[in-house]
Coordinates of C-alpha atoms in Angstrom, one line a residue:
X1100 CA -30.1 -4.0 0.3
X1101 CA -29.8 -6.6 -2.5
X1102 CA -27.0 -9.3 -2.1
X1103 CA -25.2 -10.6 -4.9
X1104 CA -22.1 -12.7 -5.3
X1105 CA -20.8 -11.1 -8.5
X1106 CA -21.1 -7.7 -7.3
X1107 CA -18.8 -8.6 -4.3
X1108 CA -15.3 -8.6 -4.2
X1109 CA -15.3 -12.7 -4.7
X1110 CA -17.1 -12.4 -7.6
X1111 CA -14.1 -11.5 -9.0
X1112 CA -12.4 -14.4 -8.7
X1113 CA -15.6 -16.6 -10.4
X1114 CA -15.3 -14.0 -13.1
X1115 CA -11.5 -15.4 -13.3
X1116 CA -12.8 -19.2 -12.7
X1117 CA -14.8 -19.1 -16.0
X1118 CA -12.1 -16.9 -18.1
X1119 CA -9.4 -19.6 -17.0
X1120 CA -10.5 -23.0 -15.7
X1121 CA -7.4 -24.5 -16.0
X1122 CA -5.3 -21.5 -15.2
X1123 CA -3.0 -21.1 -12.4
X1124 CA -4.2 -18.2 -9.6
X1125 CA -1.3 -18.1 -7.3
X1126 CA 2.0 -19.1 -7.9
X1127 CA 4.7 -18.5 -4.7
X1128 CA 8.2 -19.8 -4.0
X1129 CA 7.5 -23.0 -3.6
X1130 CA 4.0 -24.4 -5.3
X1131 CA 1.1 -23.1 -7.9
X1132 CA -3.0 -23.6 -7.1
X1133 CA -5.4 -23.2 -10.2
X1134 CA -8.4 -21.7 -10.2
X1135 CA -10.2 -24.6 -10.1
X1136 CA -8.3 -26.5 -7.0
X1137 CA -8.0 -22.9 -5.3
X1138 CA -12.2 -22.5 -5.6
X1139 CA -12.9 -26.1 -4.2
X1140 CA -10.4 -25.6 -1.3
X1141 CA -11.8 -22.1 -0.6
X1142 CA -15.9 -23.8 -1.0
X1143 CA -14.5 -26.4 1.4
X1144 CA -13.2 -24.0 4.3
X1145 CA -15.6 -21.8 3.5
X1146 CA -18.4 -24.6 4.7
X1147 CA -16.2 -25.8 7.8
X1148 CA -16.3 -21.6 8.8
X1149 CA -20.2 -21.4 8.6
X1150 CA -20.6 -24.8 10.2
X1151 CA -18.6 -24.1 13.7
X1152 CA -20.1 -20.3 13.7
X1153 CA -24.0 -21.9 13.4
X1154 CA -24.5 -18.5 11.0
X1155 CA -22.9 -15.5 9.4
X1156 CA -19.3 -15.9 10.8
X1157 CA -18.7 -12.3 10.8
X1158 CA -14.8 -11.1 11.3
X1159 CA -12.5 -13.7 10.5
X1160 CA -8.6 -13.2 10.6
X1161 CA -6.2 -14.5 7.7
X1162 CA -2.7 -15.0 9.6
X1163 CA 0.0 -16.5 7.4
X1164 CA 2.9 -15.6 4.7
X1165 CA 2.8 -15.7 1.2
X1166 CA 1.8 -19.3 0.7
X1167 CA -0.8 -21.2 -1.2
X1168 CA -2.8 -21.9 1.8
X1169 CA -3.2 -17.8 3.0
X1170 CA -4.6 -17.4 -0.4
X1171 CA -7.0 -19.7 -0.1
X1172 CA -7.9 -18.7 3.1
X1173 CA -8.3 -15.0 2.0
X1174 CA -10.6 -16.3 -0.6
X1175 CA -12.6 -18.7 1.8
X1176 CA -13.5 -16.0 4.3
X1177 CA -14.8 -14.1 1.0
X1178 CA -16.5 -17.2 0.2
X1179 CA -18.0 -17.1 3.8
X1180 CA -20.1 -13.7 3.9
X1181 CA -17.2 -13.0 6.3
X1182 CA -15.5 -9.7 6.7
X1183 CA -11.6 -10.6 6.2
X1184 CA -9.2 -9.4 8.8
X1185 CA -5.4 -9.6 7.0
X1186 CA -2.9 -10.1 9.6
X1187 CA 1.1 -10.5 9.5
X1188 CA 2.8 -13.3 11.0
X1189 CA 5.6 -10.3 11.8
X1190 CA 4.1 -8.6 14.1
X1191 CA 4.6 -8.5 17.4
X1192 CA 1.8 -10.9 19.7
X1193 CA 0.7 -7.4 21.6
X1194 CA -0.3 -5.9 18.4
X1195 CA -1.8 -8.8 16.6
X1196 CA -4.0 -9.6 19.7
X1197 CA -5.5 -6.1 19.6
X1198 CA -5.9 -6.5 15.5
X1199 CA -7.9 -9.4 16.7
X1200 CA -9.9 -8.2 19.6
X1201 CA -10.6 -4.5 18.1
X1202 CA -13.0 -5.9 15.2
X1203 CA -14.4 -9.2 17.3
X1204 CA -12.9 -11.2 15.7
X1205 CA -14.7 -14.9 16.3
X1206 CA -11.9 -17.5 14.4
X1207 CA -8.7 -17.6 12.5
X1208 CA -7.7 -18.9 9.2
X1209 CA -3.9 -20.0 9.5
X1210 CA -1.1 -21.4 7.7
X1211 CA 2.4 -23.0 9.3
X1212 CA 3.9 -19.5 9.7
X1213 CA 0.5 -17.5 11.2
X1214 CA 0.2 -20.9 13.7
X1215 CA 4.0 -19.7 14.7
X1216 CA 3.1 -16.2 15.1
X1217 CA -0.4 -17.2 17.1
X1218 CA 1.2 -19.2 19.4
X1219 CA 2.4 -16.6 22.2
X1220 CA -1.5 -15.6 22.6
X1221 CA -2.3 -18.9 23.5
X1222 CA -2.4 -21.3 26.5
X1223 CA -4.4 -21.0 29.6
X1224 CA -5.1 -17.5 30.6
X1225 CA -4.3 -16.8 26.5
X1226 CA -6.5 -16.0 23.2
X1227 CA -10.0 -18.7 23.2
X1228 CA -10.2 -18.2 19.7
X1229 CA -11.0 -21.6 17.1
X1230 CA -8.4 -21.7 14.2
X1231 CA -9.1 -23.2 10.6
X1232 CA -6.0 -24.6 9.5
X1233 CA -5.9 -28.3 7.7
X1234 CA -3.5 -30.5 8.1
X1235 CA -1.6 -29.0 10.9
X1236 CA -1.2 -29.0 14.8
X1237 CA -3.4 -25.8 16.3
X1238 CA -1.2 -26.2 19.7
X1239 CA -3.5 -24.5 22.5
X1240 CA -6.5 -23.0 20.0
X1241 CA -9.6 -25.2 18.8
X1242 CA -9.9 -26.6 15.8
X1243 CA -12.2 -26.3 13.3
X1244 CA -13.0 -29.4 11.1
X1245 CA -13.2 -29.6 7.6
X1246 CA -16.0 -31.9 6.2
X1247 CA -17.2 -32.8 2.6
X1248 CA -20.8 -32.2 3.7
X1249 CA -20.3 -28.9 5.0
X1250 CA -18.4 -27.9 1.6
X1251 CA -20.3 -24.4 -0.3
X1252 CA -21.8 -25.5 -3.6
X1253 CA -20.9 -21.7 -4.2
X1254 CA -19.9 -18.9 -2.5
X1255 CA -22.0 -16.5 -0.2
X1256 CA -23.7 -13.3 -1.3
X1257 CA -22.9 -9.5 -0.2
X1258 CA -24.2 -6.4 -0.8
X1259 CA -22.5 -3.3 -1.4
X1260 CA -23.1 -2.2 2.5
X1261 CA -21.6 -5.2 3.5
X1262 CA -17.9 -5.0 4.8
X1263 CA -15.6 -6.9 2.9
X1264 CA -12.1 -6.6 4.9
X1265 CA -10.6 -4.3 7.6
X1266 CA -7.2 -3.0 7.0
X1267 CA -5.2 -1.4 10.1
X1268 CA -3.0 1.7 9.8
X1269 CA -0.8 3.1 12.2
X1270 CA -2.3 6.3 14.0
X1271 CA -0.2 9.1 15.4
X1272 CA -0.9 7.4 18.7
X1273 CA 1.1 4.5 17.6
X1274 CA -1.6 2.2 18.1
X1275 CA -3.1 0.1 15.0
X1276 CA -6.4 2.0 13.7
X1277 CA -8.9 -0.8 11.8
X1278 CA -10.4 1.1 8.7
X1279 CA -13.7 -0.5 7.1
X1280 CA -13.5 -1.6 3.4
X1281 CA -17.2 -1.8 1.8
X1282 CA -17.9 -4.5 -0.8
X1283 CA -19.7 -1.3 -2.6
X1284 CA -16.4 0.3 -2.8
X1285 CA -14.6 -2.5 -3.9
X1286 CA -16.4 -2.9 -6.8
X1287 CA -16.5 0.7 -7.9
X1288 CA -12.6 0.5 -7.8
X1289 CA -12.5 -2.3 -9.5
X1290 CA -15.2 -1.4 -12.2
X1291 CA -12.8 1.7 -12.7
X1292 CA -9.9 -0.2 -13.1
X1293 CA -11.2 -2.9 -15.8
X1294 CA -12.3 0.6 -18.1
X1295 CA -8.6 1.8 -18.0
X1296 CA -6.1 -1.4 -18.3
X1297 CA -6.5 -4.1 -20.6
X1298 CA -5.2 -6.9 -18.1
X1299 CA -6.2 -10.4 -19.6
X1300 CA -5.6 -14.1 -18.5
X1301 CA -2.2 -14.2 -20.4
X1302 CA -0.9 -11.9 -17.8
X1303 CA 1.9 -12.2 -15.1
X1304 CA 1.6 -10.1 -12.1
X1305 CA 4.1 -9.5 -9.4
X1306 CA 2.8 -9.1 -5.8
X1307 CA 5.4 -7.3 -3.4
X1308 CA 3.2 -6.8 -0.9
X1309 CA 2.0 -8.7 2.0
X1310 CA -1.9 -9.4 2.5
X1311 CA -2.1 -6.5 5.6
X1312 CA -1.2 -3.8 2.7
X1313 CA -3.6 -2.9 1.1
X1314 CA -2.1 -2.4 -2.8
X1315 CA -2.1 -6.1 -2.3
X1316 CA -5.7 -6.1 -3.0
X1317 CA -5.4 -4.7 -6.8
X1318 CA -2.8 -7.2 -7.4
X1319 CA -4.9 -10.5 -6.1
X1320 CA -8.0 -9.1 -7.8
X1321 CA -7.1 -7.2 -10.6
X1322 CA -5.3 -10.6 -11.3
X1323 CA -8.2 -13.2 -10.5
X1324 CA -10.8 -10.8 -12.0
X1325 CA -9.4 -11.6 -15.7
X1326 CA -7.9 -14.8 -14.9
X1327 CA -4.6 -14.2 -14.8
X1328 CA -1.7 -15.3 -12.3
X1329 CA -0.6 -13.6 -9.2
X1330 CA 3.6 -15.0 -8.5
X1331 CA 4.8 -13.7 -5.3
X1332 CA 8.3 -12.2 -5.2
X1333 CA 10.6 -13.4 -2.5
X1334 CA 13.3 -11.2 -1.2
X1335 CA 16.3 -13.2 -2.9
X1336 CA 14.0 -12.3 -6.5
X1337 CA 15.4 -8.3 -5.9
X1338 CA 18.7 -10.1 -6.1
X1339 CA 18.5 -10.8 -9.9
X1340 CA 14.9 -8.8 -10.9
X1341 CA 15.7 -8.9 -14.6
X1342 CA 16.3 -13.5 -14.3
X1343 CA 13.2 -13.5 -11.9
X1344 CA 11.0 -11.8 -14.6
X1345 CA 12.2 -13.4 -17.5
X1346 CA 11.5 -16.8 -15.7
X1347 CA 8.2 -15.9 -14.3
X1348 CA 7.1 -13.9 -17.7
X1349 CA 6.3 -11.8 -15.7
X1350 CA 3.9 -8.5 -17.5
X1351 CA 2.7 -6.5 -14.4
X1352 CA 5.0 -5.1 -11.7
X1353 CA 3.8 -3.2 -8.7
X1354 CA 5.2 -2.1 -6.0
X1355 CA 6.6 0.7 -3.9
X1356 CA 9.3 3.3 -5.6
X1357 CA 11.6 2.4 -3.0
X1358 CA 12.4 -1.3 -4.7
X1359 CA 13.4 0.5 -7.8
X1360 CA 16.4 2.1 -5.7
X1361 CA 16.9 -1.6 -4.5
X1362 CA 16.7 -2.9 -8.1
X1363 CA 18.9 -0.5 -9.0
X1364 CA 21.7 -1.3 -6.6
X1365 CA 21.6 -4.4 -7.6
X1366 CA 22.4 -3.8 -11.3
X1367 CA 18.7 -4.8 -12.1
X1368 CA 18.2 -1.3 -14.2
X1369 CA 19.9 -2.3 -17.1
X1370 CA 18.8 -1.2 -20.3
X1371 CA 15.8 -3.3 -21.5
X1372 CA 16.7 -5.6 -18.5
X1373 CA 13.1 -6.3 -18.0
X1374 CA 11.5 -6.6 -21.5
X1375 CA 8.5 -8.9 -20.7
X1376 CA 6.3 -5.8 -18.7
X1377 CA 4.1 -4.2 -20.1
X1378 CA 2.5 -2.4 -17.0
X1379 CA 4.3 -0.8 -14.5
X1380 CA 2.6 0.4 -11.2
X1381 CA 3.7 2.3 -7.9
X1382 CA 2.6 3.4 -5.3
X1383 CA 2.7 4.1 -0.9
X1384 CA 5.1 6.8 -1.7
X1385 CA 6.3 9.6 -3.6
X1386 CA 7.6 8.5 -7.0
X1387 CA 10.6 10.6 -8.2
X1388 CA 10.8 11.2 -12.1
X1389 CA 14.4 10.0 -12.0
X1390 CA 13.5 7.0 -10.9
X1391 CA 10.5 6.3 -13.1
X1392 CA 12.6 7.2 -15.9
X1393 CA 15.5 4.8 -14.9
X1394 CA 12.4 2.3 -15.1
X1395 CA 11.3 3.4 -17.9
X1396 CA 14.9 2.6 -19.6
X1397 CA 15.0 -0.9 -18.0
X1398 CA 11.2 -2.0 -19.3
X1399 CA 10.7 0.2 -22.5
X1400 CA 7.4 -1.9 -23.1
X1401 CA 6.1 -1.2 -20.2
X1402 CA 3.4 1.7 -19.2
X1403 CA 4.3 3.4 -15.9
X1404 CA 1.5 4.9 -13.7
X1405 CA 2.0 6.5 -10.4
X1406 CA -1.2 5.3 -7.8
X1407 CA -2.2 7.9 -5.1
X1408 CA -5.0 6.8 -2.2
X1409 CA -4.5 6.3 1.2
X1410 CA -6.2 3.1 2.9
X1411 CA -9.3 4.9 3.9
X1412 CA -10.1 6.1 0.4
X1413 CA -9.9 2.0 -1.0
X1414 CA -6.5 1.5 -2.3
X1415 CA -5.7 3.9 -4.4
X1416 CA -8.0 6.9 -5.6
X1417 CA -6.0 8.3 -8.2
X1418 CA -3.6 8.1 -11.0
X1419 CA -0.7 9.6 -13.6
X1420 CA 0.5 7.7 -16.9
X1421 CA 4.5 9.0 -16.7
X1422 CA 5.4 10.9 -19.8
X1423 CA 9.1 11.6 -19.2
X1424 CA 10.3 14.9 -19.9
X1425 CA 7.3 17.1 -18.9
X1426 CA 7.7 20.8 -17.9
X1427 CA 9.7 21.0 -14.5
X1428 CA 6.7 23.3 -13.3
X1429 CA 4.4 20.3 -14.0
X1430 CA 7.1 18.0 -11.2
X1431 CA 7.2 19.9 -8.5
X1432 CA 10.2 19.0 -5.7
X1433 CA 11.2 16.4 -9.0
X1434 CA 8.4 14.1 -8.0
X1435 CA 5.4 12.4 -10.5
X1436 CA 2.0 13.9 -10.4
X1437 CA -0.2 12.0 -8.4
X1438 CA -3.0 12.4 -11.5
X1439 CA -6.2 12.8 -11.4
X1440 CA -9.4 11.9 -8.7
X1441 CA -11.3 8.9 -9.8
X1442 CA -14.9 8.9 -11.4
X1443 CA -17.2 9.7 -9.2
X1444 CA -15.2 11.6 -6.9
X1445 CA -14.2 15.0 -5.7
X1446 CA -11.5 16.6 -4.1
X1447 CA -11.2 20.1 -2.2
X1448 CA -8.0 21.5 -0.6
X1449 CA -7.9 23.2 2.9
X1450 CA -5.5 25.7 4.2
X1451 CA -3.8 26.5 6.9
X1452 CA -6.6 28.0 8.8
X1453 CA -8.4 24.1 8.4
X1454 CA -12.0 23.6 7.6
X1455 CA -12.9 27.2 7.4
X1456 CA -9.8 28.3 5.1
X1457 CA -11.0 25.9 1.5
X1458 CA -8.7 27.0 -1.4
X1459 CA -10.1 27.4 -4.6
X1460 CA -10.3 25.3 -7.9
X1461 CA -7.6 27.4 -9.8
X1462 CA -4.7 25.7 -11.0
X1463 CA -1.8 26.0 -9.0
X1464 CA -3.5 26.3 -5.6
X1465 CA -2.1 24.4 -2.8
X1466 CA -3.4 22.8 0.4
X1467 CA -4.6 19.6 2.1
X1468 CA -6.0 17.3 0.4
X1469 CA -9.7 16.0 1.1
X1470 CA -11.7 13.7 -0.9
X1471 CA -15.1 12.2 -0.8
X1472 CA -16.9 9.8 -3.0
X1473 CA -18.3 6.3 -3.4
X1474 CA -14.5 4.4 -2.2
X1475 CA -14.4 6.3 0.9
X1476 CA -14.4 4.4 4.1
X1477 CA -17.9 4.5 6.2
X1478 CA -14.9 4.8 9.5
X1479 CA -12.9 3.2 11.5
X1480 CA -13.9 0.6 14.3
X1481 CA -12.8 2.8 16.9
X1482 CA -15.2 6.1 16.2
X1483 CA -12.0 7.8 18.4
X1484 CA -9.8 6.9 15.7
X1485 CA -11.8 8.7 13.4
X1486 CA -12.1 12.5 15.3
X1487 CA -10.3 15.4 13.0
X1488 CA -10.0 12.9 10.3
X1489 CA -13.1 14.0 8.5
X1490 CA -14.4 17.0 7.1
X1491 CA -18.6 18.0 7.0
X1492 CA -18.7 20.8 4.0
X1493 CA -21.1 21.6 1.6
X1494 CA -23.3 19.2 3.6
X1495 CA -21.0 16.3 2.5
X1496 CA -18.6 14.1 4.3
X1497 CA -15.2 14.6 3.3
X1498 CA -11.9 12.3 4.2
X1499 CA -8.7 14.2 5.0
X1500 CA -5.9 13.0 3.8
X1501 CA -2.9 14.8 5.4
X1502 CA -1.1 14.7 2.0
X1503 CA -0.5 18.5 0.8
X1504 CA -1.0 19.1 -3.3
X1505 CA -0.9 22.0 -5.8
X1506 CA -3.8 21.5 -8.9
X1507 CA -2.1 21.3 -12.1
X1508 CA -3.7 21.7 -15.5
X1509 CA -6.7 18.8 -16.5
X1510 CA -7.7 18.0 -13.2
X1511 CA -4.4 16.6 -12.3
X1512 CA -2.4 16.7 -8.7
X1513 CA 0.9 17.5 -7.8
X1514 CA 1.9 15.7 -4.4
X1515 CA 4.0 18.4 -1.9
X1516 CA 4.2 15.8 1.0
X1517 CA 2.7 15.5 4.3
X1518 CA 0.8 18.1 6.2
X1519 CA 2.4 17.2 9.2
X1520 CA 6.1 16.7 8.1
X1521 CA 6.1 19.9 7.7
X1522 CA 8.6 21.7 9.6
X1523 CA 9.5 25.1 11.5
X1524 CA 12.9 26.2 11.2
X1525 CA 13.8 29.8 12.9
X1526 CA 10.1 30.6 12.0
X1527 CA 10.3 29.2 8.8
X1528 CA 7.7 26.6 7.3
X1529 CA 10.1 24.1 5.5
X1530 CA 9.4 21.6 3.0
X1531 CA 11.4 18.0 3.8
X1532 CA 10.3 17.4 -0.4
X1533 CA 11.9 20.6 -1.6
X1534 CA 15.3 20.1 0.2
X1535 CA 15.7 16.2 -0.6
X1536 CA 15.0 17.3 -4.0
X1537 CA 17.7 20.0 -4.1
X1538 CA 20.1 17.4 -2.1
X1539 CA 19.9 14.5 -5.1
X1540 CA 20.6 17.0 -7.4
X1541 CA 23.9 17.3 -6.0
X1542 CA 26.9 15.2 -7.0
X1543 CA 27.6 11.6 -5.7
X1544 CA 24.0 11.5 -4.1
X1545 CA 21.3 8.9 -5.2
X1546 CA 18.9 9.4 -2.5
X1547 CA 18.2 11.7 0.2
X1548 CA 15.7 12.1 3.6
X1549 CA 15.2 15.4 5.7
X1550 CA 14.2 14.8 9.3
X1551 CA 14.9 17.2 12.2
X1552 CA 16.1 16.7 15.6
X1553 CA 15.4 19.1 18.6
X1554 CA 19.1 20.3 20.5
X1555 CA 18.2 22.7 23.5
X1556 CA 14.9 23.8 21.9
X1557 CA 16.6 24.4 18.1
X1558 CA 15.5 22.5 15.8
X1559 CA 18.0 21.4 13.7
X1560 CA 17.8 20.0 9.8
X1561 CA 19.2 16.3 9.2
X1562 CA 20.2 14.7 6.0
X1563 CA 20.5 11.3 5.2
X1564 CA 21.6 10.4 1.8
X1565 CA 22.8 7.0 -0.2
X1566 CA 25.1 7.6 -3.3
X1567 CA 28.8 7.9 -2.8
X1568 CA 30.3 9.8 0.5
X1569 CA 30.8 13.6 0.1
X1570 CA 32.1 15.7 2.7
X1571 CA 29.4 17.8 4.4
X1572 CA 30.7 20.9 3.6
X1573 CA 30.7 20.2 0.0
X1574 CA 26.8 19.3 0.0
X1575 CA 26.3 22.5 2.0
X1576 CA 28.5 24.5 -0.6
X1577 CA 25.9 22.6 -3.4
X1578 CA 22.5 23.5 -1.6
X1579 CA 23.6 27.1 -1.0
X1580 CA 23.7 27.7 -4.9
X1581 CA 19.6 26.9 -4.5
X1582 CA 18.0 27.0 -1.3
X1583 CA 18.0 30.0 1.1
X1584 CA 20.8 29.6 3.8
X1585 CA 18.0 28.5 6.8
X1586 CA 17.2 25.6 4.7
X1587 CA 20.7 24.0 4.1
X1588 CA 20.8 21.3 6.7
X1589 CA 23.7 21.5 9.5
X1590 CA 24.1 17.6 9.4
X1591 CA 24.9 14.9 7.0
X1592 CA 24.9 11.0 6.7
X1593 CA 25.8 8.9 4.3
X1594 CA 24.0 5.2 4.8
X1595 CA 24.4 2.1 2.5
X1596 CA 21.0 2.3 2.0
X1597 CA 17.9 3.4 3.3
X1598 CA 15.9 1.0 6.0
X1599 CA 12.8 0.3 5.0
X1600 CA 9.6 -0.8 7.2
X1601 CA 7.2 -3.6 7.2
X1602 CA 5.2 -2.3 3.6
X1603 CA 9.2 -1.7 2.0
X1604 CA 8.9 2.1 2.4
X1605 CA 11.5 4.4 3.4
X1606 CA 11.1 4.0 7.3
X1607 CA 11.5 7.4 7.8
X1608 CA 10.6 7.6 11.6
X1609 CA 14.2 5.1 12.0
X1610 CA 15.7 8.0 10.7
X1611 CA 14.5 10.6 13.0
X1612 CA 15.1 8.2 15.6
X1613 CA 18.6 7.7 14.7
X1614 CA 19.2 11.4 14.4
X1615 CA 17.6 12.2 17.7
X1616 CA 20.4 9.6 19.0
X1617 CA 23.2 12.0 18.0

């Protein structure tokens, strides 16, 4: 296997280096590091890592917030020939400890807030683990020194075998599942992504998303691989969207759809409120066409794509450019099409009768989605974690993705929603999508979620919605005039707002908890 530093992901970031020397690569709340500063600090670390490990250091944890420091650290680890292991400072100890042990993980890179949140797994009987953090106290862990002598003249190799981070995802167990991201897939996503936007090192891009989530990857290194900036967007920046990109310049938003509710609450979603974008990405969850469109209206320079992939497939593995006003047979449930399957890559659906019931290629068939191709994971650490997950056919390994889809014309695909949020009502298969579609149609409501609740063995349809409070018989009377009378939910909720978990999705398993509640 031939190594080469710029076919590995940190090869992006020299490709950035040498397009903008004295460009600025990160700029958070508080500070901005250039390229140049950000590559010596990383070169420096990334020496002081090799030195205390006497070799390869293998997994290497990155534990802090959005500040300079995590960024370089990220970018040090690359530097390193290590495999980064992104962890949140948020998390409870319990969970970060296993993120830690699962993929070996032999030191940790740390700013202020990840020392904080390392802490509780320290002392005594507690973590042994060496921590790279300059300039601040390590507590209970061993240091790791930084010398000039040790400093990287340049950054290590990798091939295309070689892992380049692990990402963890909750499993149906509950418990944190570490998937296996290849430098070799990397850079096919990222070759893919150069061919279809024009990003440049005049650019501005957003990042929503913490380091743990994965759509924070095309953001750092879409960004570094033209040389452009990366500007993190605090919390109190959703307060005033339209001041924070006008002030930041920014040109490349991404995030999940559930901000542009937020945004829009907010009186962000003005018309031509956000003039300066000229790319507009989203992703994690459905997108709804309404709420693209409101987008649309707010940044009429901006290009709007919707991203499809789930962790194991490399970030995303699929995309649709939003045309508004397309044929309500090409939206099904109101939502945008999730597009078409990346280069290189194919896509077969299953049935309900699983890996011996494959629909066919016609348009409009429906069914799981399962995808193999050069971005797919090579598994998870724990080989449990990966049983049912994949698919052998046609003497290929396929990746299921539990995401239901009809084909639409061109190669394109129309998301339906999760194979297993499916429900059963008096027999019934029900579709959450199709009812919280039906319910925002109806006066008064903005948004709406479908979960169910068991009472005495019935299952029972709840809806939570945002919007303006409407008695529940008069969103009953509204859903009658469209869905069959089993599918009109027996209970409504109005909420502020929708809570939203760790990545800033809809956290829809607080709302089945707080239905189950009563």
């Amino acid at each position: 296997m031939i190594r080469t530093v710029g076919a590995a992901l940190q090869g992006r970031f020299l490709r950035g280096l040498a397009a903008s020397p004295d460009g600025t690569a990160i700029r958070t709340a508080s500070a901005a590091l250039g390229y140049a500063e950000a590559h010596e600090r990383a070169l420096a670390l990334a020496g002081a890592l090799l030195a205390h490990a006497g070799g390869p250091p293998g997994a290497v944890g990155v534990l802090g917030g959005k500040s300079p420091q995590t960024y370089t650290a990220l970018l040090a680890a690359l530097y390193a020939g290590a495999t980064v292991v992104p962890l949140h400072p948020g998390f409870p100890a319990a969970r970060t400890r296993r993120m830690l042990d699962l993929p070996g993980v032999r030191a940790v890179l740390a700013d202020e807030e990840g020392l904080a949140a390392l802490a509780p797994l320290g002392g005594p009987d507690g973590l042994d683990l060496p921590v790279l953090a300059p300039g601040l106290d390590t507590g209970a862990f061993r240091r790791i020194p930084v010398s000039a002598r040790d400093a990287l003249t340049e950054p290590r190799p990798a091939g295309p075998d070689d892992v380049a981070y692990i990402l963890f995802t909750s499993g149906s167990t509950g418990r944190p599942k570490g998937v296996r991201i290849t430098h070799g897939a990397a850079a096919h996503y990222f070759r893919l992504l150069d061919a279809r936007y024009d990003f440049t090192p005049a650019d501005a891009f957003s990042q929503t998303f913490d380091l743990n989530f994965d759509c924070a990857i095309f953001d750092l290194f879409c960004a570094w691989g033209a040389g452009a900036t990366v500007h993190t967007v605090p919390p109190q920046a959703y307060r005033d969207l339209p001041a924070f990109a006008a002030e930041r310049g920014l040109t490349v938003w991404f995030s999940t759809p559930s901000a542009i509710t937020i945004v829009r609450r907010l009186g962000g979603l003005r018309p031509a409120a956000l003039p300066s974008l000229r790319w507009s990405f989203f992703a994690g969850e459905a997108l709804r066409c309404s709420d693209a469109a409101d987008w649309q209206k707010a940044a009429p320079g901006a290009l709007i794509e919707n991203l499809y992939g789930p962790t194991e497939l490399t970030v995303t593995v699929s995309g649709h450019r939003f045309v508004p006003d397309v044929p309500a047979a090409h939206v099904p449930h109101g939502l945008v099409p999730i597009g078409a399957l990346h280069e290189g890559h194919d896509g077969l659906l299953l049935g309900p009768g699983g890996p011996a019931d494959v629909a066919t290629a016609a348009v409009g068939a429906e069914g799981e989605l399962c995808v193999t191709g050069p971005q797919m994971t090579p598994g998870y650490l724990d080989p449990v974690d990966g049983e049912g997950r994949f698919l052998e056919h046609g003497g290929r390994r396929w990746y299921r993705t539990g995401d239901r889809v009809r084909r639409l014309d061109g190669g394109e695909l129309a998301y339906l929603g999760r194979v297993d949020s499916q429900l059963q009502v008096q027999g019934r298969r029900v579709e959450p999508a199709e009812i919280e579609h039906a319910l925002r149609g109806c006066p008064g409501v903005d948004d709406a979620v479908i979960v169910a609740r068991s009472n005495d063995g019935v299952t029972e349809l709840v809806a939570f919605y945002t919007g303006t409070p409407v008695p529940p018989a008069g969103l009953a009377g509204e859903l009658r005039r469209s869905l069959p009378h089993d599918l009109v939910p027996r209970y409504y909720r109005h909420l502020p707002e929708f809570p939203l978990n760790a990545n800033r999705k809809t956290d829809r398993k607080a709302l089945e908890e707080r239905a189950s509640a009563g």
